[in-house]
PDB file of C-alpha atoms in Angstrom:
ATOM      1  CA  UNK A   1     -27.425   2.587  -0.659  1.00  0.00           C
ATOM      2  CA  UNK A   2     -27.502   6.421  -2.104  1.00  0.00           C
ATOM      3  CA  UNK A   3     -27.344   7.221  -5.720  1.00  0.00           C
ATOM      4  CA  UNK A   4     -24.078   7.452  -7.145  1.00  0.00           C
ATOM      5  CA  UNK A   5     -23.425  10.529  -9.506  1.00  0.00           C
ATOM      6  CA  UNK A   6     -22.926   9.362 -12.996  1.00  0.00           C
ATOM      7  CA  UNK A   7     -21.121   6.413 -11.700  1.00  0.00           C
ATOM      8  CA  UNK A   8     -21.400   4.821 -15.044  1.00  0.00           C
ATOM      9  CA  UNK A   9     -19.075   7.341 -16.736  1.00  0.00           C
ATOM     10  CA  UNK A  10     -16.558   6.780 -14.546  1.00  0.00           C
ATOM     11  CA  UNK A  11     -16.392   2.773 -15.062  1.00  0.00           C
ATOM     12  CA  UNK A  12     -12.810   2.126 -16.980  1.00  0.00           C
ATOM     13  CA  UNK A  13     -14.807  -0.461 -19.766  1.00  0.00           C
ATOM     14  CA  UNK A  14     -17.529   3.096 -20.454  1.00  0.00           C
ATOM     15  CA  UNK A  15     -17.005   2.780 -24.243  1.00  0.00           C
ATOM     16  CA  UNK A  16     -14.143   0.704 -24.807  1.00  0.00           C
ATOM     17  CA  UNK A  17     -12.383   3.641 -22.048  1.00  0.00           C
ATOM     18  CA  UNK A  18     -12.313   6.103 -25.307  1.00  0.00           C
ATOM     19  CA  UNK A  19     -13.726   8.631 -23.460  1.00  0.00           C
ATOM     20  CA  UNK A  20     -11.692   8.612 -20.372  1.00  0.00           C
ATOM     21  CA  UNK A  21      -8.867   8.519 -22.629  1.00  0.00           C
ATOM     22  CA  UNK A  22      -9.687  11.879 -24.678  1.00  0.00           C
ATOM     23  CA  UNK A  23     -10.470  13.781 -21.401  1.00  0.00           C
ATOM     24  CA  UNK A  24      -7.210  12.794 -19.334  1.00  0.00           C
ATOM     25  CA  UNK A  25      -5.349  13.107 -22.389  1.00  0.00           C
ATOM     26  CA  UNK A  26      -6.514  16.659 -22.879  1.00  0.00           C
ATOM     27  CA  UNK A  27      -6.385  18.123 -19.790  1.00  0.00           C
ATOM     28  CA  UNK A  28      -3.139  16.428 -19.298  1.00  0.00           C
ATOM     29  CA  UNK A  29      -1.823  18.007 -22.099  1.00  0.00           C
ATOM     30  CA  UNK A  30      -3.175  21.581 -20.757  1.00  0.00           C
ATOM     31  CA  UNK A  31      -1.214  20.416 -17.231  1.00  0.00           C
ATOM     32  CA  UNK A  32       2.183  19.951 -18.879  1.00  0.00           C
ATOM     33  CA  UNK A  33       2.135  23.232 -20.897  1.00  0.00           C
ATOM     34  CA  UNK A  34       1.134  25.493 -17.721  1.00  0.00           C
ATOM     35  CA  UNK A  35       3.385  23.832 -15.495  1.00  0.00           C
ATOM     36  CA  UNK A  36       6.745  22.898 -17.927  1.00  0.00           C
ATOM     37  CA  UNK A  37       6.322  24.783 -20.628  1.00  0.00           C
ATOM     38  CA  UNK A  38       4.915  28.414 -19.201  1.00  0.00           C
ATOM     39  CA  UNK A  39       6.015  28.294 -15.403  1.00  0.00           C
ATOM     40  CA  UNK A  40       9.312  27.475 -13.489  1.00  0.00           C
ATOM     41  CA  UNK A  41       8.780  24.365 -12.360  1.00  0.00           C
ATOM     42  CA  UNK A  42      11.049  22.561  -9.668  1.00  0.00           C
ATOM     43  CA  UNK A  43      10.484  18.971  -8.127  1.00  0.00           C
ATOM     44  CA  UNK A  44      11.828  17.335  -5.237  1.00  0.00           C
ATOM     45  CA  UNK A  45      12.095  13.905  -5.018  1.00  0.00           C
ATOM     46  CA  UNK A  46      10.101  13.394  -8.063  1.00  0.00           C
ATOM     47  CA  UNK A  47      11.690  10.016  -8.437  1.00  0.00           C
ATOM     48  CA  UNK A  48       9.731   8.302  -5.683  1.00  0.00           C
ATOM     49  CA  UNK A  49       6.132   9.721  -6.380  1.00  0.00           C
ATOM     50  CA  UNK A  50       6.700   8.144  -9.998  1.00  0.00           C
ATOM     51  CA  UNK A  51       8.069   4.104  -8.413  1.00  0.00           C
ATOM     52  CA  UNK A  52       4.654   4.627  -6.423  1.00  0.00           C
ATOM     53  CA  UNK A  53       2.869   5.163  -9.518  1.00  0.00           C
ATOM     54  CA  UNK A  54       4.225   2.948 -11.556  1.00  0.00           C
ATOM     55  CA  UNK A  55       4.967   0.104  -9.823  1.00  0.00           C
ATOM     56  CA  UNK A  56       3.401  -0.506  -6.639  1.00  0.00           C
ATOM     57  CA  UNK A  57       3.183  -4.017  -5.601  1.00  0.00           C
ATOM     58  CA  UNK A  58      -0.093  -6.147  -6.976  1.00  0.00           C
ATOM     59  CA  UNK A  59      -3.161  -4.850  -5.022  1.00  0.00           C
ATOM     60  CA  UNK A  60      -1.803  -2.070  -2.753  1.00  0.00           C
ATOM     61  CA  UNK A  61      -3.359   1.183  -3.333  1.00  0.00           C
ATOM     62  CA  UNK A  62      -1.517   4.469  -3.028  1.00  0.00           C
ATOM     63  CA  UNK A  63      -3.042   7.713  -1.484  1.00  0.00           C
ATOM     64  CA  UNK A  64      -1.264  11.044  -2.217  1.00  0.00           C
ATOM     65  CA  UNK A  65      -2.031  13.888   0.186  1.00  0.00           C
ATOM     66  CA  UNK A  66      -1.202  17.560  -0.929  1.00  0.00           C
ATOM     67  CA  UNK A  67      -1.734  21.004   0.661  1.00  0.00           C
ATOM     68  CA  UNK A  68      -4.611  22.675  -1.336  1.00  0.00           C
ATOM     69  CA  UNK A  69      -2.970  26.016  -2.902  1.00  0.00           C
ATOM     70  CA  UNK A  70      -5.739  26.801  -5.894  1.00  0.00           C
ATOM     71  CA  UNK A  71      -8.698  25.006  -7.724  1.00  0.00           C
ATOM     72  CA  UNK A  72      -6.102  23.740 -10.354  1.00  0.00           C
ATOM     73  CA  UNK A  73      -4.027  22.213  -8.341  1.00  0.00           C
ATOM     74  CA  UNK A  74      -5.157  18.945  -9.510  1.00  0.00           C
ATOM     75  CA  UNK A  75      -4.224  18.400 -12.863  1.00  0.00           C
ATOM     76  CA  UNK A  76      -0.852  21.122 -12.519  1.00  0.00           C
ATOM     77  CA  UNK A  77       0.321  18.819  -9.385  1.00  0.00           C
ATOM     78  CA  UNK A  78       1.083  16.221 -12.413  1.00  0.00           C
ATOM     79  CA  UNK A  79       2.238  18.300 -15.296  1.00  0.00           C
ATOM     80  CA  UNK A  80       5.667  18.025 -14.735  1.00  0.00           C
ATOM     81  CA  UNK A  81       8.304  17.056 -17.383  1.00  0.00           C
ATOM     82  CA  UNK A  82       8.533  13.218 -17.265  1.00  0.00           C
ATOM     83  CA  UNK A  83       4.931  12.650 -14.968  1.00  0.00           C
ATOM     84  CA  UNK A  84       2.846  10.297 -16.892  1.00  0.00           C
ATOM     85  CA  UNK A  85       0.015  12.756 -16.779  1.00  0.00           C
ATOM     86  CA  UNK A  86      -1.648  11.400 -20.379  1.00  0.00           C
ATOM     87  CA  UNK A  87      -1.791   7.699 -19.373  1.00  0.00           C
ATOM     88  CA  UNK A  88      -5.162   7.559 -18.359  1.00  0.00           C
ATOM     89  CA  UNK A  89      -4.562   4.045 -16.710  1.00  0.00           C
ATOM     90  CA  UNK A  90      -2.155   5.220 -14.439  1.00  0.00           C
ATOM     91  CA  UNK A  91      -3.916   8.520 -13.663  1.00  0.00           C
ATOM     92  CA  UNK A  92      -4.867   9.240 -10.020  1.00  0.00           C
ATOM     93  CA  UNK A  93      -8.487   8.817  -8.811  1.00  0.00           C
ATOM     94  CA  UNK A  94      -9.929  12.232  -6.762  1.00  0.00           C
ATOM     95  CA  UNK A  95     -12.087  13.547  -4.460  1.00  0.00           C
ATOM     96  CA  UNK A  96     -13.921  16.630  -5.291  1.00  0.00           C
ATOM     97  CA  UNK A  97     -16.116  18.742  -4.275  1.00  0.00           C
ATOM     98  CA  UNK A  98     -19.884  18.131  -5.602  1.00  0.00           C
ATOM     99  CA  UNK A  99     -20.827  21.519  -5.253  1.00  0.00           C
ATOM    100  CA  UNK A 100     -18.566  23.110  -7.524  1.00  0.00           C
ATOM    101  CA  UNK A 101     -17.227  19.864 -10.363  1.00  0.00           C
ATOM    102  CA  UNK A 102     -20.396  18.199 -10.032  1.00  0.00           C
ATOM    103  CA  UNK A 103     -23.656  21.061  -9.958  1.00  0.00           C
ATOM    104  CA  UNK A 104     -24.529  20.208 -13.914  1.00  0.00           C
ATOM    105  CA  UNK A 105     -24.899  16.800 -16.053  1.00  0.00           C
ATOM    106  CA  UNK A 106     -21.893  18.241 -18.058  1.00  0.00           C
ATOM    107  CA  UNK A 107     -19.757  19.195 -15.727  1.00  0.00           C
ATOM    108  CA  UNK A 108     -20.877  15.672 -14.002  1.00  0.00           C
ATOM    109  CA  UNK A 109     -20.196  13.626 -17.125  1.00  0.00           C
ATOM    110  CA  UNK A 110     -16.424  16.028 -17.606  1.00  0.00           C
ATOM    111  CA  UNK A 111     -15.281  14.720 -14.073  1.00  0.00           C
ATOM    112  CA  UNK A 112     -15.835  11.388 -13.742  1.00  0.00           C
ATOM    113  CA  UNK A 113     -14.462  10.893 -17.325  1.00  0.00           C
ATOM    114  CA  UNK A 114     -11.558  12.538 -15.184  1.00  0.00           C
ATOM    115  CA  UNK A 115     -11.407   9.816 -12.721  1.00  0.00           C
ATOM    116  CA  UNK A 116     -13.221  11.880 -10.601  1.00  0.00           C
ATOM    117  CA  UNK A 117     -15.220  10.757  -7.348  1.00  0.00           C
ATOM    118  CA  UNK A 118     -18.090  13.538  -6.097  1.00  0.00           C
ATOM    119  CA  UNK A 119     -17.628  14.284  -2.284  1.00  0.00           C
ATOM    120  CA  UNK A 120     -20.045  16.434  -0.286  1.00  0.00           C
ATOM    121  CA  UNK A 121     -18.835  19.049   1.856  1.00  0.00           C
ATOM    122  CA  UNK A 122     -19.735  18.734   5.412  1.00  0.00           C
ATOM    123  CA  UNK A 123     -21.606  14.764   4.384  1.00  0.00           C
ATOM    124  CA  UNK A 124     -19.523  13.461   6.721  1.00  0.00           C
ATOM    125  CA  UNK A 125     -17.548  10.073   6.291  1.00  0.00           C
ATOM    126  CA  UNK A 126     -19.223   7.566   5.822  1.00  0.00           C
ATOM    127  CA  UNK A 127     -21.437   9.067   2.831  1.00  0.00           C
ATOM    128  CA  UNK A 128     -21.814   6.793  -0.352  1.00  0.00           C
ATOM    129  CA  UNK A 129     -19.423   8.339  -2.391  1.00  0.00           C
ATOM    130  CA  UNK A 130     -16.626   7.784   0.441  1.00  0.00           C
ATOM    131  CA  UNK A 131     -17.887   3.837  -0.053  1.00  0.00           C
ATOM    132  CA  UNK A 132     -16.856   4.222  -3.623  1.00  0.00           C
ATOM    133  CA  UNK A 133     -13.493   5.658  -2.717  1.00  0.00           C
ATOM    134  CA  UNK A 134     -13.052   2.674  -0.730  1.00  0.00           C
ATOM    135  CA  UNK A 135     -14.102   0.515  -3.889  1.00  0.00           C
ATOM    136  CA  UNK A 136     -11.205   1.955  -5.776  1.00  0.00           C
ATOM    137  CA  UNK A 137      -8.842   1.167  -3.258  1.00  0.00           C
ATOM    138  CA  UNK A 138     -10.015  -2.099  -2.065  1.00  0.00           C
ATOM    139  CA  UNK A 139      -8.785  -2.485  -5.968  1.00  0.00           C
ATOM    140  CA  UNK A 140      -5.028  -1.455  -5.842  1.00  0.00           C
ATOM    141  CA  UNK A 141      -5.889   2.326  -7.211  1.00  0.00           C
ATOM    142  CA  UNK A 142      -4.360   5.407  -6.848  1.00  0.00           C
ATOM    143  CA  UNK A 143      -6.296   8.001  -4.889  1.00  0.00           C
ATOM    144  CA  UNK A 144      -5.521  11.318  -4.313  1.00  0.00           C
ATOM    145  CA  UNK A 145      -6.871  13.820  -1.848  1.00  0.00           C
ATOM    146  CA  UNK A 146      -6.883  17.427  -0.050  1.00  0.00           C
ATOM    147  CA  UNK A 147      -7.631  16.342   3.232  1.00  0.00           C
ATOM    148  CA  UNK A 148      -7.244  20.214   4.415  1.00  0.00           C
ATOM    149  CA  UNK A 149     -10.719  20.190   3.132  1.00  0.00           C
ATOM    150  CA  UNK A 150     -10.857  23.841   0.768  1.00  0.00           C
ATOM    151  CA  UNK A 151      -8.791  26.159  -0.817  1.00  0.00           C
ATOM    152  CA  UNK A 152      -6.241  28.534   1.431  1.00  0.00           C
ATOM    153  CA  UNK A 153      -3.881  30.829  -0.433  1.00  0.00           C
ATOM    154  CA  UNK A 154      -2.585  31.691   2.422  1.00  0.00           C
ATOM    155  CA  UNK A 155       1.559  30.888   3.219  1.00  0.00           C
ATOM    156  CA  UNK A 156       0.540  29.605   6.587  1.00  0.00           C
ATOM    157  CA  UNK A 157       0.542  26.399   8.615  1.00  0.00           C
ATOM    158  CA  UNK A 158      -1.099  23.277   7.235  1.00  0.00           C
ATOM    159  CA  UNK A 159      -4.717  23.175   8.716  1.00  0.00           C
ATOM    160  CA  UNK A 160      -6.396  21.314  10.742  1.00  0.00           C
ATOM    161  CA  UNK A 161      -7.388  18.085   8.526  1.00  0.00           C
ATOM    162  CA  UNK A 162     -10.983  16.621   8.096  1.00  0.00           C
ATOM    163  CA  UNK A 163     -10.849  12.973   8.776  1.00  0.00           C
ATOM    164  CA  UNK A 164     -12.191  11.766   5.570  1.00  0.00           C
ATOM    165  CA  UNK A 165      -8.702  10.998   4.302  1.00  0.00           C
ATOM    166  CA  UNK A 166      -7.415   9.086   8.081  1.00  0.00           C
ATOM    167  CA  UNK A 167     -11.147   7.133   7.677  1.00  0.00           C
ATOM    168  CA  UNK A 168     -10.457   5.996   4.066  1.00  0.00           C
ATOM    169  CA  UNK A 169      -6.725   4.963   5.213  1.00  0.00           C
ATOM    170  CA  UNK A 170      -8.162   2.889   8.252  1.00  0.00           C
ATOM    171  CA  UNK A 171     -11.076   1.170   6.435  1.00  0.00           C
ATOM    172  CA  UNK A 172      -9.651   0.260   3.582  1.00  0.00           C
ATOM    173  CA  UNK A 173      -8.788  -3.447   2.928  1.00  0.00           C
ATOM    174  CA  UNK A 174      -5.570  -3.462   2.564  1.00  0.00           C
ATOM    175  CA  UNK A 175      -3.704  -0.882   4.130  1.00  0.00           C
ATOM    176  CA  UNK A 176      -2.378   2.193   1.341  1.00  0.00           C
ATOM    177  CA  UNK A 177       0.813   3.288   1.289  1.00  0.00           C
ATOM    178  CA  UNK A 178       0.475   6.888   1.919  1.00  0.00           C
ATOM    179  CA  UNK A 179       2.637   9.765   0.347  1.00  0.00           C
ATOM    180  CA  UNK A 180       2.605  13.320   1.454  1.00  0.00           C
ATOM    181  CA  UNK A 181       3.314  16.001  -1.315  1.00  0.00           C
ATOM    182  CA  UNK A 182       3.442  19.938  -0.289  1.00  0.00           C
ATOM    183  CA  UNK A 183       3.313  22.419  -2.941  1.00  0.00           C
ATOM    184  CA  UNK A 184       3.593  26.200  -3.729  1.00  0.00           C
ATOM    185  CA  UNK A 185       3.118  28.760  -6.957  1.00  0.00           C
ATOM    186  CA  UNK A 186       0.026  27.361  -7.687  1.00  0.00           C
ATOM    187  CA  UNK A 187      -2.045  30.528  -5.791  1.00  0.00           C
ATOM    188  CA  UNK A 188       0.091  32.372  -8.189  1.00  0.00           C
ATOM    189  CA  UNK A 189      -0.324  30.441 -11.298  1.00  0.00           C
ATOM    190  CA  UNK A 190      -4.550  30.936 -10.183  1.00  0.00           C
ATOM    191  CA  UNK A 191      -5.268  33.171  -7.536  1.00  0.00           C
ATOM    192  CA  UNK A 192      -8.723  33.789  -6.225  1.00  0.00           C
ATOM    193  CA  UNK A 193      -8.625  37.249  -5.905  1.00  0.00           C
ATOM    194  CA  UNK A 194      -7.350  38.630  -9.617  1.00  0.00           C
ATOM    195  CA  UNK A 195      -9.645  41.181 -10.548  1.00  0.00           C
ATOM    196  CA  UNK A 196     -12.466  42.319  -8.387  1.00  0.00           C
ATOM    197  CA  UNK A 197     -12.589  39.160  -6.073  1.00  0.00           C
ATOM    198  CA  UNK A 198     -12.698  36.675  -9.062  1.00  0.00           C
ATOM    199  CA  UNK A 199      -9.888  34.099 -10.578  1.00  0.00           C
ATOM    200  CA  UNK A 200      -8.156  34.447 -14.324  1.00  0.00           C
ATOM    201  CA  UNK A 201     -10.211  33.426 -17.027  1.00  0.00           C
ATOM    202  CA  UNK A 202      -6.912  31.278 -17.914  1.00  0.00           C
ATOM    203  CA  UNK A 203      -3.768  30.187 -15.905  1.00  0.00           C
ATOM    204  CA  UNK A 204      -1.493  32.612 -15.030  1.00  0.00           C
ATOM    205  CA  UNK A 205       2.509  32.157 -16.593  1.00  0.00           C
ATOM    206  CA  UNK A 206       5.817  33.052 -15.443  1.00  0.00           C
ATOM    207  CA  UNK A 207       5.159  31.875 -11.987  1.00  0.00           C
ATOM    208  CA  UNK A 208       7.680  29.860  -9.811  1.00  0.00           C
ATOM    209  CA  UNK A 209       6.027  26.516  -9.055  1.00  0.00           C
ATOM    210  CA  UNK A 210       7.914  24.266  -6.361  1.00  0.00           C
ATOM    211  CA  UNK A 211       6.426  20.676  -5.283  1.00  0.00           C
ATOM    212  CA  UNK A 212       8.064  18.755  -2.404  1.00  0.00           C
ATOM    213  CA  UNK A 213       7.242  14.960  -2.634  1.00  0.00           C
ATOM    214  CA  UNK A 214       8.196  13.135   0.838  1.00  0.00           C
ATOM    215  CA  UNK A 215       8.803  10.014   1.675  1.00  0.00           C
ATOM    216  CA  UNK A 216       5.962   6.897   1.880  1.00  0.00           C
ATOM    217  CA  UNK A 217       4.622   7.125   5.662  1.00  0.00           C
ATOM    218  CA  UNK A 218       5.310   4.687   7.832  1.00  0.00           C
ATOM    219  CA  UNK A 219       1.782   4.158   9.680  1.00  0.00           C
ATOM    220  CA  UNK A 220       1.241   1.361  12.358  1.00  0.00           C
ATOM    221  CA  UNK A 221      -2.769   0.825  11.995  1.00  0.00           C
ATOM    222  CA  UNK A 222      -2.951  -2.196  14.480  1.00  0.00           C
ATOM    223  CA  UNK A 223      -0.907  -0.362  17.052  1.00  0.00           C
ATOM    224  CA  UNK A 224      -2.753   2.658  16.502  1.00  0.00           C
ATOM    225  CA  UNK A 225      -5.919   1.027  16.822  1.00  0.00           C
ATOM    226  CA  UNK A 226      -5.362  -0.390  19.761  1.00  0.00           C
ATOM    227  CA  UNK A 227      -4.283   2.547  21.325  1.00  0.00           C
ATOM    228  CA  UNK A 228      -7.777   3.803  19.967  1.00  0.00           C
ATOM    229  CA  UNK A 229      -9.436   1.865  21.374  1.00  0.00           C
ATOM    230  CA  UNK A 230      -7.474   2.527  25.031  1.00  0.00           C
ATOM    231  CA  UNK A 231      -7.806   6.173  24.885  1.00  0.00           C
ATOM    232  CA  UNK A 232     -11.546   5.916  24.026  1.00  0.00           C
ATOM    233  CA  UNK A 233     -12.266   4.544  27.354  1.00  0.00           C
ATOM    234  CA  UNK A 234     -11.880   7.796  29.092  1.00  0.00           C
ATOM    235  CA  UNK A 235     -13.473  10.023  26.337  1.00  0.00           C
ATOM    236  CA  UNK A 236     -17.416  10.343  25.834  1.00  0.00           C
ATOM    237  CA  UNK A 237     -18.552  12.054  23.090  1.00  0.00           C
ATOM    238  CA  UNK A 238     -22.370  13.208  21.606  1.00  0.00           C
ATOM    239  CA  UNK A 239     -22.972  10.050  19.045  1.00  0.00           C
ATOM    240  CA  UNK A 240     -23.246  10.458  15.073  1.00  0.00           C
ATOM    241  CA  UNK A 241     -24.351   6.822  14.763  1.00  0.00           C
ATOM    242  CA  UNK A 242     -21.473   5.445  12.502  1.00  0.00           C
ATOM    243  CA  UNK A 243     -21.398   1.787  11.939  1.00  0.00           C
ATOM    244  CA  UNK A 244     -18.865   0.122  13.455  1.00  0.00           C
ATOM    245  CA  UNK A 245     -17.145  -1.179   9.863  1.00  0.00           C
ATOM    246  CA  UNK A 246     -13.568   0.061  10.680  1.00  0.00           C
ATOM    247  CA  UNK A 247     -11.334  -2.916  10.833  1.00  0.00           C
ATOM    248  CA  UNK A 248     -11.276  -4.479  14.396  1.00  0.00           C
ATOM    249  CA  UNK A 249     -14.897  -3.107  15.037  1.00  0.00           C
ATOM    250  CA  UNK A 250     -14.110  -0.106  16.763  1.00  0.00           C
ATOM    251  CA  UNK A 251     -17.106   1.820  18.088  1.00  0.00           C
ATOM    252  CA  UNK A 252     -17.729   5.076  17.066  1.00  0.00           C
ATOM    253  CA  UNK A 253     -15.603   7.424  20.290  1.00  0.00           C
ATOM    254  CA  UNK A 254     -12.315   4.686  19.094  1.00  0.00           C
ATOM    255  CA  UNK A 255     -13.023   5.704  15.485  1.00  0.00           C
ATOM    256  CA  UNK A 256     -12.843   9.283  16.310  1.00  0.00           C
ATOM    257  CA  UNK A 257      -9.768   9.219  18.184  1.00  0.00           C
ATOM    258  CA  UNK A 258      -8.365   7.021  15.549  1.00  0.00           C
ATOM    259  CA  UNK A 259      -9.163   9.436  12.351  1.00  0.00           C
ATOM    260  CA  UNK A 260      -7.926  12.056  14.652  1.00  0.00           C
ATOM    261  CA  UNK A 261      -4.312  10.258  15.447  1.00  0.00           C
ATOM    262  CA  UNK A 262      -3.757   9.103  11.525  1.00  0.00           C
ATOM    263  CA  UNK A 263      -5.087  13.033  10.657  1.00  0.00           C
ATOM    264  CA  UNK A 264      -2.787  14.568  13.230  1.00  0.00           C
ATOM    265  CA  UNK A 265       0.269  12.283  12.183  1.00  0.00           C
ATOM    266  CA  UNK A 266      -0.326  13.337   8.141  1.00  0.00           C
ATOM    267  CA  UNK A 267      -0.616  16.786   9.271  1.00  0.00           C
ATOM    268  CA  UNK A 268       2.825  17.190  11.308  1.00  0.00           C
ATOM    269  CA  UNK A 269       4.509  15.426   8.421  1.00  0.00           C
ATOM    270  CA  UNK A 270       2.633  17.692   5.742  1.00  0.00           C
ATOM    271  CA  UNK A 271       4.003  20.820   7.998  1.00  0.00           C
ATOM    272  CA  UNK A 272       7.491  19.273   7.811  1.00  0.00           C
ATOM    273  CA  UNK A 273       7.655  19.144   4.006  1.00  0.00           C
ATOM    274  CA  UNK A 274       6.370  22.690   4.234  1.00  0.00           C
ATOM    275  CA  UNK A 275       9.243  23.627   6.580  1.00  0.00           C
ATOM    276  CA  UNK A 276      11.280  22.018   4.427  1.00  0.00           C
ATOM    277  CA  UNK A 277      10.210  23.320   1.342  1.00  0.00           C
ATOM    278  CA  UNK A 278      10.633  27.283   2.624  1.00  0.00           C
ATOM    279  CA  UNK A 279      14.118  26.316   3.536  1.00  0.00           C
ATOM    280  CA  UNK A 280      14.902  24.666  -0.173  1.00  0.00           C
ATOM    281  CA  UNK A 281      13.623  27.692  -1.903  1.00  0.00           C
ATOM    282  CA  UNK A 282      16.053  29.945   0.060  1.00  0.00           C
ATOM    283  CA  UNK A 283      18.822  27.754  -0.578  1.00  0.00           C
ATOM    284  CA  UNK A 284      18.101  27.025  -4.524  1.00  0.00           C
ATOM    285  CA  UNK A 285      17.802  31.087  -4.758  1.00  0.00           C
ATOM    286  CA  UNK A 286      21.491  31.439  -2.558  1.00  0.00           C
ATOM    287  CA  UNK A 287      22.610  29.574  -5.148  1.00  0.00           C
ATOM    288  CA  UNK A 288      21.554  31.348  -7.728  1.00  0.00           C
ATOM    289  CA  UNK A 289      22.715  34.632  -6.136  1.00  0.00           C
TER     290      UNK A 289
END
């Protein structure tokens, strides 16, 4: 087993969970005054995102996936008005990025006080921190992730997504209901390029923040693995040597095209919302014509 950053920080009994508390309620607080107090905020849907969070039934977990518009997107994606943001027992468990919220003890110590889990870029999936994402949702958690994989400011079509977030979906014990979430303003509220190649020193205000929640995704894993597992036959592919620990034992080629169907699938709904979401905006600005 690999060392595990901090992992102590990050356990819910650190401390009587007074730390965990002051961070989330902190940052939280900084979410809810960018996003509802000093942007234009509008939610769609809003209503389901909050049942999921609330109440789920016993021991099923709940992965959001979002488009990834800024490096604030997480905590503004849950600063709107009536979001428990502050609770720090409902708060979402993340994935992020080691190099950038994990490269000092204090940063280290800030972020998993967050609920945060450290994820290497380009580690691949079955690296020890991934294990501990499935540790939180083999308990009933919330997890969310940006399984485009980076940052794109860009208003284009959802990328291509790393598999990461399909492999956590498929191994985990009991299946998570997943819940796609698209988002825009954000790039505006903290663009990467402000002044001379380099983001704000603080968020931005003013902006015009929209965040399209969909619908809970309706995902057939034994189906889907079995159809794995048929279209593997006829596919060979240079070996990584992954174990075979995905439910059903599927070999490494029937993983692949597995993470590749449940990736592909969250993608074209992602690219929906995103359609959708272009098409809202026109209409909520007709209106206000």
């Amino acid at each position: 087993m690999g060392r595990r950053i901090m992992e102590w920080a990050a356990r819910s009994d650190y401390m009587g969970g007074i730390p965990r508390k002051m961070v989330i309620m902190a940052v939280g607080g900084l979410a809810k005054a960018v996003v509802s107090l000093l942007n234009n905020t509008t939610v769609h849907n809003a209503d389901t995102l909050l049942r999921l969070v609330r109440s789920r039934p016993p021991g099923v977990p709940l992965v959001t996936v979002s488009n990834h518009m800024s490096t604030m997107d997480d905590p503004f994606l849950w600063g709107f008005k009536g979001f428990p943001i502050t609770d720090a027992k409902l708060s979402r468990w993340a994935l992020a990025a080691e190099d950038i919220c994990f490269k000092s003890s204090m940063l280290s110590y800030f972020f998993r006080l967050g609920k945060c889990i450290p994820i290497t870029r380009g580690g691949g999936i079955y690296q020890e921190h991934m294990n501990e994402a499935l540790e939180r949702l083999s308990e009933g958690e919330w997890l969310h992730t940006f399984p485009e994989g980076k940052v794109s400011q860009e208003d284009a079509p959802i990328r291509r997504l790393k598999w990461g977030t399909a492999s956590l979906i498929a191994r985990a014990p009991v299946t998570p209901i997943v819940l796609p979430i698209v988002h825009s303003g954000f790039e505006q509220v903290m663009p990467e390029n402000f002044y001379r190649g380099k983001r704000p020193p603080f968020p931005l205000w003013s902006k015009n923040i929209k965040i399209i929640v969909g619908e809970p995704m309706e995902l057939d894993l034994p189906k889907m693995r079995q159809m794995a597992m048929s279209l593997s036959r006829n596919i060979s592919h240079p070996t990584l040597g992954w174990p075979s620990t995905c439910p059903g034992g599927l070999d490494e080629a029937a993983q692949r095209c597995l993470y590749n169907a449940i990736s592909e699938k969250i993608q074209n709904v992602m690219e929906t919302l995103r359609t959708f979401a272009r098409s809202f905006s026109k209409s909520k600005d007709q209106n206000l014509c």
